[in-house]
Short mmCIF file of C-alpha atoms in Angstrom, two decimals:
data_model
loop_
_atom_site.label_atom_id
_atom_site.label_comp_id
_atom_site.label_asym_id
_atom_site.label_seq_id
_atom_site.Cartn_x
_atom_site.Cartn_y
_atom_site.Cartn_z
CA LEU B 3 71.66 96.19 128.94
CA GLY B 4 68.74 93.60 129.22
CA GLN B 5 66.75 95.30 131.89
CA PRO B 6 66.90 99.07 130.62
CA PHE B 7 66.52 97.71 127.45
CA PHE B 8 63.08 95.77 128.83
CA PHE B 9 62.03 99.45 130.54
CA VAL B 10 62.71 101.86 127.01
CA LEU B 11 60.28 99.17 125.27
CA PHE B 12 57.07 99.12 128.20
CA GLN B 13 57.10 102.63 127.59
CA ILE B 14 56.22 102.46 124.34
CA LEU B 15 53.60 100.16 125.26
CA VAL B 16 52.29 102.34 128.15
CA LEU B 17 52.38 104.79 125.98
CA LEU B 18 50.53 103.62 122.92
CA ALA B 19 47.89 101.66 125.45
CA THR B 20 47.53 104.77 127.37
CA VAL B 21 46.30 107.32 124.66
CA TYR B 22 44.58 104.59 123.12
CA ALA B 23 43.00 104.62 126.08
CA ILE B 24 41.38 108.08 126.67
CA GLY B 25 40.95 108.65 122.94
CA SER B 26 39.05 105.70 121.86
CA GLU B 27 35.45 107.13 123.69
CA ILE B 28 36.61 110.49 121.42
CA LYS B 29 37.04 108.20 118.56
CA PHE B 30 33.79 106.54 118.89
CA GLY B 31 31.56 108.84 120.53
CA THR B 32 31.11 107.51 124.08
CA ALA B 33 33.61 110.74 125.58
CA GLU B 34 29.95 112.55 127.21
CA GLU B 35 29.08 109.14 128.48
CA TRP B 36 32.50 109.19 129.95
CA LEU B 37 32.89 112.27 131.63
CA ARG B 38 29.12 112.19 132.73
CA THR B 39 30.01 108.51 134.14
CA ALA B 40 32.11 110.60 136.07
CA ARG B 41 30.42 113.35 137.65
CA GLY B 42 32.65 116.61 134.34
CA ASP B 43 35.40 115.84 137.01
CA ILE B 44 37.98 115.18 134.49
CA PHE B 45 40.15 113.52 137.20
CA ALA B 46 38.07 111.64 138.41
CA ALA B 47 37.05 109.93 134.55
CA VAL B 48 40.84 110.05 133.40
CA GLY B 49 41.17 107.97 136.80
CA GLY B 50 39.31 105.32 137.03
CA LYS B 51 40.01 105.14 133.30
CA LEU B 52 43.49 104.75 134.04
CA LEU B 53 43.57 103.46 136.67
CA PRO B 54 43.26 99.27 135.41
CA TYR B 55 45.80 100.22 132.88
CA THR B 56 47.86 101.24 135.43
CA VAL B 57 47.77 97.92 138.00
CA ILE B 58 48.28 95.46 134.60
CA PHE B 59 51.74 97.87 133.49
CA GLY B 60 52.23 97.44 137.29
CA ILE B 61 51.98 93.46 137.56
CA MET B 62 54.11 93.57 133.92
CA ALA B 63 57.24 95.53 135.90
CA VAL B 64 57.14 93.38 138.56
CA ALA B 65 56.71 90.74 137.11
CA ALA B 66 59.84 91.77 135.12
CA ASN B 67 62.00 93.05 137.43
CA PHE B 68 61.41 88.53 139.00
CA VAL B 69 62.21 87.56 136.01
CA LEU B 70 65.28 90.01 135.29
CA PHE B 71 66.89 88.70 138.36
CA SER B 72 65.31 86.53 140.99
CA LEU B 73 65.17 83.98 137.30
CA ALA B 74 67.73 85.32 135.23
CA ARG B 75 70.49 85.96 138.13
CA ILE B 76 71.71 89.18 136.90
CA PRO B 77 73.65 90.27 138.98
CA TYR B 78 72.75 93.67 141.50
CA GLN B 79 73.37 94.79 144.68
CA CYS B 80 70.34 96.97 145.84
CA SER B 81 67.21 96.19 147.57
CA LEU B 82 65.24 94.14 144.42
CA GLY B 83 61.54 95.97 146.77
CA VAL B 84 63.05 99.53 145.57
CA LEU B 85 63.44 98.75 141.89
CA ILE B 86 60.14 97.40 141.20
CA PHE B 87 59.26 100.97 143.15
CA THR B 88 61.10 102.60 140.92
CA ALA B 89 59.71 101.12 137.77
CA LEU B 90 56.08 101.48 139.36
CA LEU B 91 57.04 105.21 139.71
CA PHE B 92 58.19 105.36 135.74
CA VAL B 93 54.89 103.43 134.77
CA VAL B 94 52.84 106.38 135.90
CA SER B 95 55.41 109.28 135.11
CA THR B 96 54.79 107.35 131.63
CA GLN B 97 51.08 107.22 131.63
CA ALA B 98 51.38 110.93 132.92
CA VAL B 99 52.95 111.94 129.65
CA ALA B 100 50.37 110.48 127.62
CA VAL B 101 47.86 112.23 129.04
CA PHE B 102 49.40 115.22 128.88
CA ILE B 103 50.17 114.41 124.71
CA PHE B 104 46.97 113.27 123.97
CA SER B 105 45.28 116.31 125.91
CA LEU B 106 47.36 118.27 123.08
CA PHE B 107 47.29 116.57 120.09
CA PRO B 108 43.26 115.06 120.30
CA ALA B 109 43.19 112.99 117.56
CA MET B 110 43.53 109.35 116.61
CA SER B 111 44.78 109.39 114.14
CA ILE B 112 47.99 110.80 114.80
CA ILE B 113 47.68 110.17 118.07
CA ILE B 114 49.54 107.38 118.03
CA SER B 115 51.50 108.20 115.62
CA ILE B 116 52.57 111.06 117.44
CA VAL B 117 53.43 109.02 120.73
CA SER B 118 55.74 106.30 119.11
CA MET B 119 57.74 108.45 117.55
CA VAL B 120 58.13 110.28 121.99
CA GLY B 121 58.87 106.60 123.02
CA SER B 122 61.08 105.82 119.42
CA LEU B 123 62.59 109.77 120.96
CA GLU B 124 62.87 108.01 124.43
CA ALA B 125 65.10 105.70 123.47
CA SER B 126 66.99 107.49 121.84
CA LEU B 127 68.42 109.39 124.76
CA SER B 128 67.70 107.58 127.90
CA GLY B 129 71.45 107.41 128.02
CA VAL B 130 71.32 103.04 127.21
CA THR B 131 73.01 102.75 123.31
CA PHE B 132 75.16 106.09 123.93
CA PRO B 133 76.17 108.39 126.74
CA ILE B 134 74.46 111.22 127.63
CA ALA B 135 77.59 113.45 128.48
CA SER B 136 78.49 112.04 125.00
CA MET B 137 76.18 114.11 123.90
CA TYR B 138 75.62 117.45 121.52
CA PRO B 139 73.93 119.78 124.99
CA VAL B 140 70.98 120.91 123.36
CA PHE B 141 69.72 116.17 123.15
CA GLY B 142 70.92 115.70 127.26
CA TYR B 143 68.75 118.71 128.00
CA MET B 144 66.32 117.57 125.87
CA ALA B 145 66.79 114.00 127.20
CA LEU B 146 65.55 115.38 131.04
CA LEU B 147 62.39 115.75 129.67
CA LEU B 148 61.46 112.30 129.09
CA PRO B 149 61.05 109.51 131.63
CA VAL B 150 62.90 106.83 130.46
CA ARG B 151 66.27 109.07 130.89
CA HIS B 152 65.66 109.62 135.06
CA PHE B 153 64.29 105.93 135.12
CA THR B 154 67.43 104.84 133.95
CA ALA B 155 69.05 107.47 135.52
CA ALA B 156 68.18 105.75 139.11
CA SER B 157 67.92 101.85 138.06
CA GLN B 158 71.13 101.66 136.61
CA SER B 159 72.71 103.55 139.77
CA MET B 160 70.95 101.39 141.94
CA LEU B 161 71.73 98.79 140.20
CA TYR B 162 75.57 98.98 139.60
CA GLY B 163 76.53 101.46 142.17
CA ASN B 164 74.16 100.45 145.33
CA ALA B 165 73.38 104.24 145.19
CA GLY B 166 70.97 105.26 148.28
CA LEU B 167 67.58 108.18 147.75
CA GLY B 168 70.59 110.42 148.85
CA TYR B 169 72.15 109.57 146.07
CA THR B 170 69.50 108.97 143.39
CA TRP B 171 66.15 112.29 144.92
CA LYS B 172 66.18 114.05 141.93
CA SER B 173 65.74 111.61 139.60
CA MET B 174 62.52 109.95 141.06
CA ALA B 175 61.16 113.61 142.34
CA ALA B 176 61.65 114.23 138.54
CA LEU B 177 59.19 111.42 137.45
CA MET B 178 56.41 112.31 140.31
CA LEU B 179 56.84 115.47 138.09
CA PHE B 180 55.38 114.32 134.90
CA VAL B 181 52.28 114.46 136.98
CA LEU B 182 52.05 117.62 137.07
CA PRO B 183 51.48 118.66 133.65
CA ALA B 184 48.81 116.08 133.17
CA ILE B 185 46.75 117.59 136.11
CA ALA B 186 47.39 120.87 134.70
CA ILE B 187 46.19 120.47 131.38
CA MET B 188 43.35 118.23 131.81
CA PRO B 189 40.79 121.24 132.07
CA ARG B 190 41.80 121.29 128.39
CA LEU B 191 40.46 117.72 127.95
CA LYS B 192 37.72 118.46 128.93
CA ARG B 193 36.66 120.96 126.34
CA THR B 194 37.27 118.43 124.49
CA VAL B 195 35.67 115.74 124.93
CA GLN B 196 32.47 118.11 125.56
CA SER B 197 33.29 120.31 122.38
CA ARG B 198 32.54 116.88 120.23
CA ARG B 199 35.21 117.76 117.34
CA TYR B 200 37.49 115.07 117.74
CA GLU B 201 35.32 112.32 116.92
CA ASN B 202 34.95 109.90 114.33
CA ILE B 203 38.32 111.41 112.31
CA GLU B 204 39.71 109.45 110.45
#
């Protein structure tokens, strides 16, 4: 359980750091300068803001896999490179979820609580502590809306069943698809920045 538990907790850190990175620009009144630096392109602004965090979290994910499978010698039956690639997809998809949630609730006073709640919900619905098949169907469907469920399904299948891409491609594709809602809602984030309604909210 070491590997899934680490990433269940890791996704909470990714969610919190991502919303704070963007939200601090709005809260402290630097969002207009941030957007102006990106020449008014919200996609470039968000991408440039989050890229260093993506690199940092990616390094942490690679290090975690190295510690778990090389140093701690947890047994696994697949390529370590595939596991690392899946973990990197997980980081990006979790950041995308954070951007989407923040665009809906762009006030720092409440967004930290919201993403903490979502992170805890992801932990409960990941299938690590309780099997999805034994949950009420509605909770099983809810789990499909969360990146950690798809990551857990893919990584566990690869770790202990040596499953290839033919078996895990749906989970991999689902992780990539989380980027689309974040992209679609970014114009709303731009309007939020330009409105300045959420600056200096306690």
